[in-house]
């Protein structure tokens, strides 16, 4: 099972990725993890990527594709893999296709922006323990206080409404075009194109999971 998981930040991709990984026994591959591993291992591509990142630049697509090819050749990818946050752009998707990296499914977890803003901006965290709450869906017993210690809860910077909206804007601008790119390929009947699946991510986590599995033929 080789698949790409698409969806806006906060759509619930991480949760669904865990279900998919467990069911199919495949690794989740993110470009961030790959870059860190290559830099740590001191591979030629890793060293090149490090030099670019140290200079504050964006790592070129050819380096990313090279890392992807190296990564999916490893033993744990024998049964497939799950790409999370890759490809991010159409040039990356095209380069991956040209490199002969085949994908079985593209799964989009679809959640409207206003729902994501509501989900994320309502999160509160107890940083020492990692416990999280939501002001609306999972409130603490005492407003603003951790249930166990009574200490203050905080809103992480990543969860602030303006930050969430900025991240969504970047997603719509850069990555959402991939949804159309893969949907068009599937509609055109391209035999090498991955099957495209769209699931409503506003449903219960288990319902989303079951619909994803049904679409994947599990």
Tab-separated table of N, CA and C in Angstrom, residues 48-217:
chain	number	residue	atom	x	y	z
A	48	UNK	N	24.273	18.245	1.618
A	48	UNK	CA	23.880	19.304	0.680
A	48	UNK	C	22.642	20.042	1.224
A	49	UNK	N	21.690	19.256	1.742
A	49	UNK	CA	20.468	19.843	2.312
A	49	UNK	C	20.812	20.716	3.518
A	50	UNK	N	21.732	20.240	4.348
A	50	UNK	CA	22.106	20.977	5.568
A	50	UNK	C	22.699	22.339	5.208
A	51	UNK	N	23.560	22.342	4.192
A	51	UNK	CA	24.195	23.606	3.772
A	51	UNK	C	23.133	24.619	3.334
A	52	UNK	N	22.112	24.130	2.621
A	52	UNK	CA	21.044	25.023	2.141
A	52	UNK	C	20.217	25.528	3.327
A	53	UNK	N	19.861	24.600	4.238
A	53	UNK	CA	19.036	24.981	5.389
A	53	UNK	C	19.786	25.935	6.316
A	54	UNK	N	21.078	25.674	6.487
A	54	UNK	CA	21.895	26.551	7.351
A	54	UNK	C	21.949	27.973	6.803
A	55	UNK	N	21.856	28.078	5.471
A	55	UNK	CA	21.884	29.399	4.833
A	55	UNK	C	20.491	30.026	4.778
A	56	UNK	N	19.507	29.303	5.370
A	56	UNK	CA	18.136	29.816	5.421
A	56	UNK	C	17.352	29.605	4.149
A	57	UNK	N	17.862	28.723	3.277
A	57	UNK	CA	17.169	28.483	1.999
A	57	UNK	C	16.204	27.313	2.068
A	58	UNK	N	15.411	27.148	0.999
A	58	UNK	CA	14.503	26.007	0.885
A	58	UNK	C	15.221	24.904	0.121
A	59	UNK	N	15.105	23.694	0.636
A	59	UNK	CA	15.794	22.559	0.006
A	59	UNK	C	15.171	22.294	-1.366
A	60	UNK	N	16.035	22.188	-2.382
A	60	UNK	CA	15.568	22.012	-3.768
A	60	UNK	C	14.811	20.684	-3.944
A	61	UNK	N	13.877	20.708	-4.916
A	61	UNK	CA	13.066	19.507	-5.170
A	61	UNK	C	13.916	18.299	-5.556
A	62	UNK	N	15.008	18.536	-6.309
A	62	UNK	CA	15.815	17.378	-6.744
A	62	UNK	C	16.454	16.669	-5.540
A	63	UNK	N	16.792	17.448	-4.512
A	63	UNK	CA	17.358	16.832	-3.293
A	63	UNK	C	16.268	16.053	-2.559
A	64	UNK	N	15.091	16.681	-2.447
A	64	UNK	CA	13.960	16.016	-1.771
A	64	UNK	C	13.627	14.698	-2.461
A	65	UNK	N	13.542	14.730	-3.803
A	65	UNK	CA	13.208	13.511	-4.562
A	65	UNK	C	14.289	12.446	-4.353
A	66	UNK	N	15.545	12.892	-4.344
A	66	UNK	CA	16.647	11.955	-4.099
A	66	UNK	C	16.517	11.288	-2.740
A	67	UNK	N	16.175	12.080	-1.730
A	67	UNK	CA	15.982	11.539	-0.376
A	67	UNK	C	14.811	10.563	-0.333
A	68	UNK	N	13.736	10.926	-1.042
A	68	UNK	CA	12.555	10.051	-1.087
A	68	UNK	C	12.932	8.700	-1.697
A	69	UNK	N	13.665	8.738	-2.811
A	69	UNK	CA	14.053	7.481	-3.481
A	69	UNK	C	14.931	6.621	-2.583
A	70	UNK	N	15.850	7.278	-1.875
A	70	UNK	CA	16.708	6.533	-0.927
A	70	UNK	C	15.863	5.915	0.187
A	71	UNK	N	14.931	6.735	0.703
A	71	UNK	CA	14.130	6.297	1.854
A	71	UNK	C	13.228	5.111	1.509
A	72	UNK	N	12.559	5.170	0.339
A	72	UNK	CA	11.603	4.104	0.021
A	72	UNK	C	12.293	2.828	-0.467
A	73	UNK	N	13.616	2.910	-0.638
A	73	UNK	CA	14.379	1.698	-0.986
A	73	UNK	C	14.750	0.901	0.267
A	74	UNK	N	14.514	1.494	1.447
A	74	UNK	CA	14.867	0.809	2.691
A	74	UNK	C	13.893	-0.333	2.986
A	75	UNK	N	14.371	-1.285	3.811
A	75	UNK	CA	13.628	-2.534	4.048
A	75	UNK	C	12.228	-2.323	4.621
A	76	UNK	N	12.054	-1.304	5.469
A	76	UNK	CA	10.738	-1.139	6.108
A	76	UNK	C	9.671	-0.655	5.137
A	77	UNK	N	10.094	-0.296	3.907
A	77	UNK	CA	9.116	0.152	2.899
A	77	UNK	C	8.736	-0.972	1.932
A	78	UNK	N	9.140	-2.207	2.266
A	78	UNK	CA	8.862	-3.343	1.377
A	78	UNK	C	7.364	-3.513	1.119
A	79	UNK	N	6.535	-3.242	2.146
A	79	UNK	CA	5.077	-3.390	1.989
A	79	UNK	C	4.398	-2.097	1.558
A	80	UNK	N	5.197	-1.044	1.368
A	80	UNK	CA	4.621	0.243	0.988
A	80	UNK	C	5.013	1.334	1.968
A	81	UNK	N	4.346	2.476	1.842
A	81	UNK	CA	4.686	3.630	2.684
A	81	UNK	C	3.545	4.630	2.631
A	82	UNK	N	3.568	5.541	3.572
A	82	UNK	CA	2.566	6.609	3.648
A	82	UNK	C	3.298	7.949	3.634
A	83	UNK	N	3.090	8.721	2.575
A	83	UNK	CA	3.694	10.053	2.507
A	83	UNK	C	2.812	11.059	3.232
A	84	UNK	N	3.404	11.777	4.153
A	84	UNK	CA	2.682	12.814	4.885
A	84	UNK	C	3.409	14.141	4.656
A	85	UNK	N	2.720	15.097	4.039
A	85	UNK	CA	3.361	16.388	3.774
A	85	UNK	C	4.293	16.353	2.575
A	86	UNK	N	4.156	15.334	1.766
A	86	UNK	CA	4.927	15.234	0.531
A	86	UNK	C	4.086	14.473	-0.480
A	87	UNK	N	4.040	14.855	-1.744
A	87	UNK	CA	4.595	16.094	-2.282
A	87	UNK	C	3.786	17.305	-1.817
A	88	UNK	N	4.464	18.464	-1.764
A	88	UNK	CA	3.784	19.696	-1.358
A	88	UNK	C	3.368	20.546	-2.545
A	89	UNK	N	4.018	20.299	-3.682
A	89	UNK	CA	3.762	21.137	-4.872
A	89	UNK	C	3.645	20.250	-6.110
A	90	UNK	N	3.081	20.797	-7.175
A	90	UNK	CA	2.951	20.027	-8.419
A	90	UNK	C	4.327	19.664	-9.002
A	91	UNK	N	5.327	20.593	-9.001
A	91	UNK	CA	6.652	20.171	-9.488
A	91	UNK	C	7.204	18.953	-8.726
A	92	UNK	N	6.969	18.896	-7.419
A	92	UNK	CA	7.421	17.718	-6.658
A	92	UNK	C	6.662	16.466	-7.102
A	93	UNK	N	5.358	16.605	-7.321
A	93	UNK	CA	4.544	15.462	-7.766
A	93	UNK	C	5.001	14.980	-9.136
A	94	UNK	N	5.287	15.933	-10.026
A	94	UNK	CA	5.760	15.590	-11.378
A	94	UNK	C	7.130	14.899	-11.309
A	95	UNK	N	8.011	15.460	-10.473
A	95	UNK	CA	9.360	14.894	-10.349
A	95	UNK	C	9.295	13.476	-9.789
A	96	UNK	N	8.364	13.263	-8.868
A	96	UNK	CA	8.210	11.929	-8.277
A	96	UNK	C	7.745	10.928	-9.338
A	97	UNK	N	6.825	11.388	-10.178
A	97	UNK	CA	6.313	10.528	-11.253
A	97	UNK	C	7.438	10.186	-12.233
A	98	UNK	N	8.217	11.215	-12.597
A	98	UNK	CA	9.335	11.010	-13.531
A	98	UNK	C	10.389	10.085	-12.947
A	99	UNK	N	10.519	10.112	-11.623
A	99	UNK	CA	11.512	9.249	-10.959
A	99	UNK	C	11.013	7.806	-10.833
A	100	UNK	N	9.772	7.564	-11.308
A	100	UNK	CA	9.236	6.203	-11.284
A	100	UNK	C	8.682	5.774	-9.942
A	101	UNK	N	8.397	6.742	-9.071
A	101	UNK	CA	7.799	6.406	-7.764
A	101	UNK	C	6.285	6.290	-7.968
A	102	UNK	N	5.772	5.066	-7.842
A	102	UNK	CA	4.337	4.852	-8.072
A	102	UNK	C	3.561	4.945	-6.760
A	103	UNK	N	2.337	5.444	-6.870
A	103	UNK	CA	1.456	5.614	-5.714
A	103	UNK	C	0.139	4.908	-6.019
A	104	UNK	N	-0.401	4.172	-5.030
A	104	UNK	CA	-1.679	3.467	-5.227
A	104	UNK	C	-2.880	4.372	-4.980
A	105	UNK	N	-2.823	5.118	-3.887
A	105	UNK	CA	-3.964	5.952	-3.499
A	105	UNK	C	-3.521	7.336	-3.039
A	106	UNK	N	-4.346	8.324	-3.350
A	106	UNK	CA	-4.224	9.655	-2.741
A	106	UNK	C	-5.493	9.846	-1.918
A	107	UNK	N	-5.329	10.012	-0.611
A	107	UNK	CA	-6.482	10.178	0.276
A	107	UNK	C	-6.507	11.614	0.786
A	108	UNK	N	-7.618	12.306	0.517
A	108	UNK	CA	-7.773	13.674	1.009
A	108	UNK	C	-8.756	13.672	2.181
A	109	UNK	N	-8.303	14.202	3.314
A	109	UNK	CA	-9.191	14.416	4.458
A	109	UNK	C	-9.701	15.848	4.329
A	110	UNK	N	-10.974	15.987	4.005
A	110	UNK	CA	-11.535	17.298	3.663
A	110	UNK	C	-12.276	17.910	4.854
A	111	UNK	N	-11.789	19.052	5.316
A	111	UNK	CA	-12.424	19.771	6.429
A	111	UNK	C	-12.446	21.260	6.077
A	112	UNK	N	-13.623	21.920	6.185
A	112	UNK	CA	-13.679	23.350	5.874
A	112	UNK	C	-12.804	24.175	6.820
A	113	UNK	N	-12.307	25.295	6.302
A	113	UNK	CA	-11.422	26.164	7.097
A	113	UNK	C	-12.021	26.562	8.436
A	114	UNK	N	-13.307	26.949	8.424
A	114	UNK	CA	-13.886	27.461	9.675
A	114	UNK	C	-13.917	26.381	10.761
A	115	UNK	N	-14.076	25.126	10.346
A	115	UNK	CA	-14.073	24.018	11.317
A	115	UNK	C	-12.660	23.846	11.881
A	116	UNK	N	-11.648	23.941	11.006
A	116	UNK	CA	-10.262	23.794	11.453
A	116	UNK	C	-9.887	24.909	12.427
A	117	UNK	N	-10.273	26.142	12.091
A	117	UNK	CA	-9.974	27.277	12.982
A	117	UNK	C	-10.621	27.043	14.345
A	118	UNK	N	-11.872	26.575	14.333
A	118	UNK	CA	-12.603	26.296	15.576
A	118	UNK	C	-11.904	25.187	16.377
A	119	UNK	N	-11.500	24.136	15.668
A	119	UNK	CA	-10.819	23.003	16.317
A	119	UNK	C	-9.501	23.432	16.966
A	120	UNK	N	-8.698	24.143	16.181
A	120	UNK	CA	-7.332	24.419	16.626
A	120	UNK	C	-7.249	25.588	17.596
A	121	UNK	N	-8.040	26.641	17.346
A	121	UNK	CA	-7.931	27.811	18.227
A	121	UNK	C	-8.543	27.537	19.602
A	122	UNK	N	-9.337	26.482	19.698
A	122	UNK	CA	-9.930	26.128	20.993
A	122	UNK	C	-9.067	25.201	21.836
A	123	UNK	N	-7.942	24.771	21.281
A	123	UNK	CA	-7.072	23.845	22.027
A	123	UNK	C	-6.356	24.565	23.161
A	124	UNK	N	-6.223	23.883	24.278
A	124	UNK	CA	-5.422	24.376	25.404
A	124	UNK	C	-4.559	23.214	25.898
A	125	UNK	N	-3.366	23.545	26.363
A	125	UNK	CA	-2.428	22.482	26.737
A	125	UNK	C	-1.839	22.717	28.123
A	126	UNK	N	-1.586	21.579	28.798
A	126	UNK	CA	-0.796	21.611	30.031
A	126	UNK	C	0.596	21.143	29.617
A	127	UNK	N	1.500	22.093	29.468
A	127	UNK	CA	2.784	21.783	28.833
A	127	UNK	C	3.620	20.752	29.583
A	128	UNK	N	3.703	20.789	30.931
A	128	UNK	CA	4.570	19.802	31.599
A	128	UNK	C	4.162	18.350	31.332
A	129	UNK	N	2.845	18.091	31.214
A	129	UNK	CA	2.386	16.702	31.051
A	129	UNK	C	2.046	16.361	29.609
A	130	UNK	N	1.802	17.403	28.793
A	130	UNK	CA	1.376	17.149	27.417
A	130	UNK	C	-0.125	16.925	27.287
A	131	UNK	N	-0.854	17.030	28.413
A	131	UNK	CA	-2.312	16.854	28.345
A	131	UNK	C	-2.932	18.004	27.557
A	132	UNK	N	-3.915	17.674	26.722
A	132	UNK	CA	-4.570	18.724	25.939
A	132	UNK	C	-6.077	18.714	26.184
A	133	UNK	N	-6.650	19.872	26.026
A	133	UNK	CA	-8.090	20.077	26.211
A	133	UNK	C	-8.614	20.896	25.042
A	134	UNK	N	-9.933	21.052	25.001
A	134	UNK	CA	-10.542	21.960	24.035
A	134	UNK	C	-11.646	22.712	24.753
A	135	UNK	N	-11.664	24.028	24.578
A	135	UNK	CA	-12.616	24.849	25.341
A	135	UNK	C	-14.065	24.447	25.075
A	136	UNK	N	-14.329	23.896	23.882
A	136	UNK	CA	-15.696	23.524	23.534
A	136	UNK	C	-15.940	22.009	23.598
A	137	UNK	N	-15.012	21.232	23.034
A	137	UNK	CA	-15.270	19.796	22.862
A	137	UNK	C	-14.734	18.916	23.991
A	138	UNK	N	-13.752	19.411	24.711
A	138	UNK	CA	-13.166	18.611	25.798
A	138	UNK	C	-12.653	19.565	26.872
A	139	UNK	N	-13.582	20.340	27.501
A	139	UNK	CA	-13.127	21.376	28.431
A	139	UNK	C	-12.579	20.798	29.729
A	140	UNK	N	-11.636	21.501	30.358
A	140	UNK	CA	-11.171	21.071	31.684
A	140	UNK	C	-12.289	21.282	32.699
A	141	UNK	N	-12.159	20.609	33.858
A	141	UNK	CA	-13.207	20.742	34.902
A	141	UNK	C	-13.304	22.198	35.372
A	142	UNK	N	-12.142	22.830	35.519
A	142	UNK	CA	-12.104	24.254	35.898
A	142	UNK	C	-11.495	25.017	34.728
A	143	UNK	N	-12.182	26.052	34.282
A	143	UNK	CA	-11.733	26.783	33.090
A	143	UNK	C	-10.285	27.258	33.233
A	144	UNK	N	-9.476	26.919	32.222
A	144	UNK	CA	-8.092	27.392	32.191
A	144	UNK	C	-7.134	26.645	33.098
A	145	UNK	N	-7.620	25.559	33.746
A	145	UNK	CA	-6.758	24.820	34.695
A	145	UNK	C	-6.685	23.337	34.321
A	146	UNK	N	-5.504	22.739	34.519
A	146	UNK	CA	-5.315	21.314	34.268
A	146	UNK	C	-6.103	20.498	35.293
A	147	UNK	N	-6.785	19.456	34.826
A	147	UNK	CA	-7.614	18.619	35.719
A	147	UNK	C	-6.808	17.969	36.832
A	148	UNK	N	-5.577	17.567	36.540
A	148	UNK	CA	-4.794	16.773	37.504
A	148	UNK	C	-4.043	17.675	38.485
A	149	UNK	N	-3.352	18.682	37.958
A	149	UNK	CA	-2.475	19.490	38.826
A	149	UNK	C	-3.084	20.833	39.232
A	150	UNK	N	-4.117	21.260	38.497
A	150	UNK	CA	-4.693	22.581	38.766
A	150	UNK	C	-3.843	23.722	38.218
A	151	UNK	N	-2.761	23.365	37.489
A	151	UNK	CA	-1.894	24.412	36.926
A	151	UNK	C	-2.546	25.043	35.696
A	152	UNK	N	-2.016	26.217	35.317
A	152	UNK	CA	-2.585	26.943	34.182
A	152	UNK	C	-2.408	26.188	32.869
A	153	UNK	N	-3.436	26.302	32.023
A	153	UNK	CA	-3.347	25.781	30.662
A	153	UNK	C	-2.948	26.937	29.744
A	154	UNK	N	-2.268	26.606	28.648
A	154	UNK	CA	-1.858	27.657	27.714
A	154	UNK	C	-2.352	27.325	26.302
A	155	UNK	N	-2.447	28.370	25.503
A	155	UNK	CA	-2.733	28.193	24.084
A	155	UNK	C	-1.403	28.266	23.349
A	156	UNK	N	-1.038	27.164	22.687
A	156	UNK	CA	0.231	27.168	21.955
A	156	UNK	C	0.159	28.179	20.817
A	157	UNK	N	1.335	28.744	20.490
A	157	UNK	CA	1.398	29.723	19.394
A	157	UNK	C	0.816	29.148	18.102
A	158	UNK	N	1.113	27.863	17.837
A	158	UNK	CA	0.633	27.199	16.617
A	158	UNK	C	-0.885	27.144	16.542
A	159	UNK	N	-1.539	27.204	17.717
A	159	UNK	CA	-2.996	27.072	17.773
A	159	UNK	C	-3.719	28.417	17.774
A	160	UNK	N	-2.966	29.510	17.788
A	160	UNK	CA	-3.618	30.831	17.797
A	160	UNK	C	-4.292	31.077	16.448
A	161	UNK	N	-5.453	31.733	16.515
A	161	UNK	CA	-6.295	31.857	15.323
A	161	UNK	C	-5.551	32.456	14.134
A	162	UNK	N	-4.765	33.516	14.393
A	162	UNK	CA	-4.077	34.162	13.260
A	162	UNK	C	-3.032	33.225	12.646
A	163	UNK	N	-2.378	32.411	13.503
A	163	UNK	CA	-1.376	31.451	13.000
A	163	UNK	C	-2.051	30.367	12.171
A	164	UNK	N	-3.170	29.863	12.679
A	164	UNK	CA	-3.913	28.809	11.964
A	164	UNK	C	-4.349	29.326	10.590
A	165	UNK	N	-4.863	30.552	10.563
A	165	UNK	CA	-5.329	31.125	9.292
A	165	UNK	C	-4.187	31.295	8.296
A	166	UNK	N	-3.009	31.680	8.811
A	166	UNK	CA	-1.830	31.823	7.930
A	166	UNK	C	-1.434	30.469	7.344
A	167	UNK	N	-1.428	29.442	8.190
A	167	UNK	CA	-1.053	28.095	7.724
A	167	UNK	C	-2.054	27.577	6.690
A	168	UNK	N	-3.329	27.886	6.905
A	168	UNK	CA	-4.353	27.463	5.949
A	168	UNK	C	-4.162	28.186	4.613
A	169	UNK	N	-3.813	29.471	4.682
A	169	UNK	CA	-3.590	30.242	3.447
A	169	UNK	C	-2.444	29.636	2.638
A	170	UNK	N	-1.366	29.235	3.333
A	170	UNK	CA	-0.210	28.605	2.655
A	170	UNK	C	-0.636	27.282	2.029
A	171	UNK	N	-1.431	26.504	2.784
A	171	UNK	CA	-1.920	25.220	2.260
A	171	UNK	C	-2.731	25.427	0.981
A	172	UNK	N	-3.671	26.375	1.014
A	172	UNK	CA	-4.528	26.605	-0.161
A	172	UNK	C	-3.701	27.080	-1.351
A	173	UNK	N	-2.711	27.890	-1.073
A	173	UNK	CA	-1.900	28.467	-2.140
A	173	UNK	C	-0.967	27.432	-2.767
A	174	UNK	N	-0.325	26.622	-1.924
A	174	UNK	CA	0.748	25.748	-2.427
A	174	UNK	C	0.329	24.299	-2.646
A	175	UNK	N	-0.424	23.750	-1.691
A	175	UNK	CA	-0.621	22.296	-1.668
A	175	UNK	C	-1.985	21.853	-2.173
A	176	UNK	N	-2.997	22.699	-2.005
A	176	UNK	CA	-4.352	22.286	-2.397
A	176	UNK	C	-4.440	21.976	-3.886
A	177	UNK	N	-3.580	22.606	-4.692
A	177	UNK	CA	-3.593	22.338	-6.142
A	177	UNK	C	-3.333	20.856	-6.430
A	178	UNK	N	-2.662	20.174	-5.509
A	178	UNK	CA	-2.395	18.738	-5.702
A	178	UNK	C	-3.687	17.927	-5.711
A	179	UNK	N	-4.675	18.395	-4.957
A	179	UNK	CA	-5.970	17.713	-4.920
A	179	UNK	C	-6.524	17.652	-6.345
A	180	UNK	N	-6.534	18.817	-7.009
A	180	UNK	CA	-7.009	18.873	-8.390
A	180	UNK	C	-6.126	18.077	-9.340
A	181	UNK	N	-4.830	18.152	-9.114
A	181	UNK	CA	-3.847	17.458	-9.962
A	181	UNK	C	-4.107	15.946	-9.964
A	182	UNK	N	-4.268	15.372	-8.764
A	182	UNK	CA	-4.476	13.920	-8.679
A	182	UNK	C	-5.903	13.520	-9.073
A	183	UNK	N	-6.881	14.361	-8.736
A	183	UNK	CA	-8.269	14.060	-9.107
A	183	UNK	C	-8.403	14.014	-10.635
A	184	UNK	N	-7.743	14.979	-11.317
A	184	UNK	CA	-7.804	15.032	-12.786
A	184	UNK	C	-7.179	13.785	-13.406
A	185	UNK	N	-6.033	13.385	-12.867
A	185	UNK	CA	-5.354	12.182	-13.392
A	185	UNK	C	-6.255	10.961	-13.265
A	186	UNK	N	-6.904	10.839	-12.102
A	186	UNK	CA	-7.779	9.689	-11.864
A	186	UNK	C	-8.967	9.721	-12.836
A	187	UNK	N	-9.537	10.919	-13.040
A	187	UNK	CA	-10.691	11.067	-13.943
A	187	UNK	C	-10.313	10.760	-15.393
A	188	UNK	N	-9.076	11.091	-15.747
A	188	UNK	CA	-8.633	10.899	-17.143
A	188	UNK	C	-8.397	9.421	-17.472
A	189	UNK	N	-8.473	8.581	-16.438
A	189	UNK	CA	-8.295	7.143	-16.667
A	189	UNK	C	-6.856	6.745	-16.912
A	190	UNK	N	-5.915	7.567	-16.451
A	190	UNK	CA	-4.487	7.251	-16.568
A	190	UNK	C	-4.202	6.003	-15.734
A	191	UNK	N	-3.755	4.941	-16.401
A	191	UNK	CA	-3.563	3.650	-15.718
A	191	UNK	C	-2.504	3.731	-14.626
A	192	UNK	N	-1.546	4.650	-14.787
A	192	UNK	CA	-0.473	4.748	-13.783
A	192	UNK	C	-0.855	5.699	-12.646
A	193	UNK	N	-1.980	6.389	-12.813
A	193	UNK	CA	-2.375	7.385	-11.797
A	193	UNK	C	-2.903	6.700	-10.550
A	194	UNK	N	-2.635	7.297	-9.385
A	194	UNK	CA	-3.198	6.738	-8.160
A	194	UNK	C	-4.710	6.943	-8.110
A	195	UNK	N	-5.402	6.071	-7.396
A	195	UNK	CA	-6.833	6.274	-7.175
A	195	UNK	C	-6.993	7.410	-6.172
A	196	UNK	N	-7.981	8.260	-6.427
A	196	UNK	CA	-8.176	9.438	-5.587
A	196	UNK	C	-9.405	9.255	-4.708
A	197	UNK	N	-9.221	9.460	-3.416
A	197	UNK	CA	-10.295	9.250	-2.441
A	197	UNK	C	-10.457	10.512	-1.605
A	198	UNK	N	-11.703	10.985	-1.483
A	198	UNK	CA	-11.978	12.160	-0.645
A	198	UNK	C	-12.912	11.733	0.479
A	199	UNK	N	-12.509	12.039	1.714
A	199	UNK	CA	-13.317	11.651	2.873
A	199	UNK	C	-13.647	12.905	3.682
A	200	UNK	N	-14.882	12.992	4.131
A	200	UNK	CA	-15.335	14.118	4.953
A	200	UNK	C	-14.731	14.002	6.351
A	201	UNK	N	-13.787	14.908	6.648
A	201	UNK	CA	-13.057	14.836	7.914
A	201	UNK	C	-13.771	15.468	9.096
A	202	UNK	N	-15.013	15.960	8.883
A	202	UNK	CA	-15.730	16.571	10.013
A	202	UNK	C	-16.480	15.512	10.830
A	203	UNK	N	-16.466	14.271	10.359
A	203	UNK	CA	-17.168	13.191	11.059
A	203	UNK	C	-16.323	12.685	12.233
A	204	UNK	N	-16.911	11.772	13.014
A	204	UNK	CA	-16.172	11.169	14.132
A	204	UNK	C	-14.911	10.492	13.595
A	205	UNK	N	-13.861	10.517	14.411
A	205	UNK	CA	-12.558	9.948	14.012
A	205	UNK	C	-12.714	8.522	13.494
A	206	UNK	N	-13.514	7.717	14.202
A	206	UNK	CA	-13.684	6.300	13.818
A	206	UNK	C	-14.419	6.174	12.485
A	207	UNK	N	-15.379	7.091	12.255
A	207	UNK	CA	-16.131	7.066	10.984
A	207	UNK	C	-15.201	7.401	9.825
A	208	UNK	N	-14.362	8.406	10.032
A	208	UNK	CA	-13.377	8.775	8.999
A	208	UNK	C	-12.466	7.579	8.720
A	209	UNK	N	-11.976	6.970	9.790
A	209	UNK	CA	-11.089	5.795	9.646
A	209	UNK	C	-11.765	4.692	8.830
A	210	UNK	N	-13.018	4.366	9.186
A	210	UNK	CA	-13.723	3.277	8.503
A	210	UNK	C	-13.951	3.601	7.028
A	211	UNK	N	-14.246	4.867	6.737
A	211	UNK	CA	-14.461	5.247	5.338
A	211	UNK	C	-13.154	5.200	4.541
A	212	UNK	N	-12.053	5.595	5.187
A	212	UNK	CA	-10.737	5.509	4.531
A	212	UNK	C	-10.420	4.039	4.230
A	213	UNK	N	-10.599	3.173	5.226
A	213	UNK	CA	-10.292	1.753	5.036
A	213	UNK	C	-11.175	1.144	3.935
A	214	UNK	N	-12.461	1.522	3.939
A	214	UNK	CA	-13.384	0.995	2.919
A	214	UNK	C	-12.911	1.407	1.525
A	215	UNK	N	-12.481	2.663	1.395
A	215	UNK	CA	-12.008	3.173	0.103
A	215	UNK	C	-10.726	2.462	-0.344
A	216	UNK	N	-9.904	2.115	0.630
A	216	UNK	CA	-8.631	1.440	0.318
A	216	UNK	C	-8.844	-0.061	0.069
A	217	UNK	N	-10.070	-0.497	0.257
A	217	UNK	CA	-10.383	-1.913	0.018
A	217	UNK	C	-9.985	-2.810	1.162
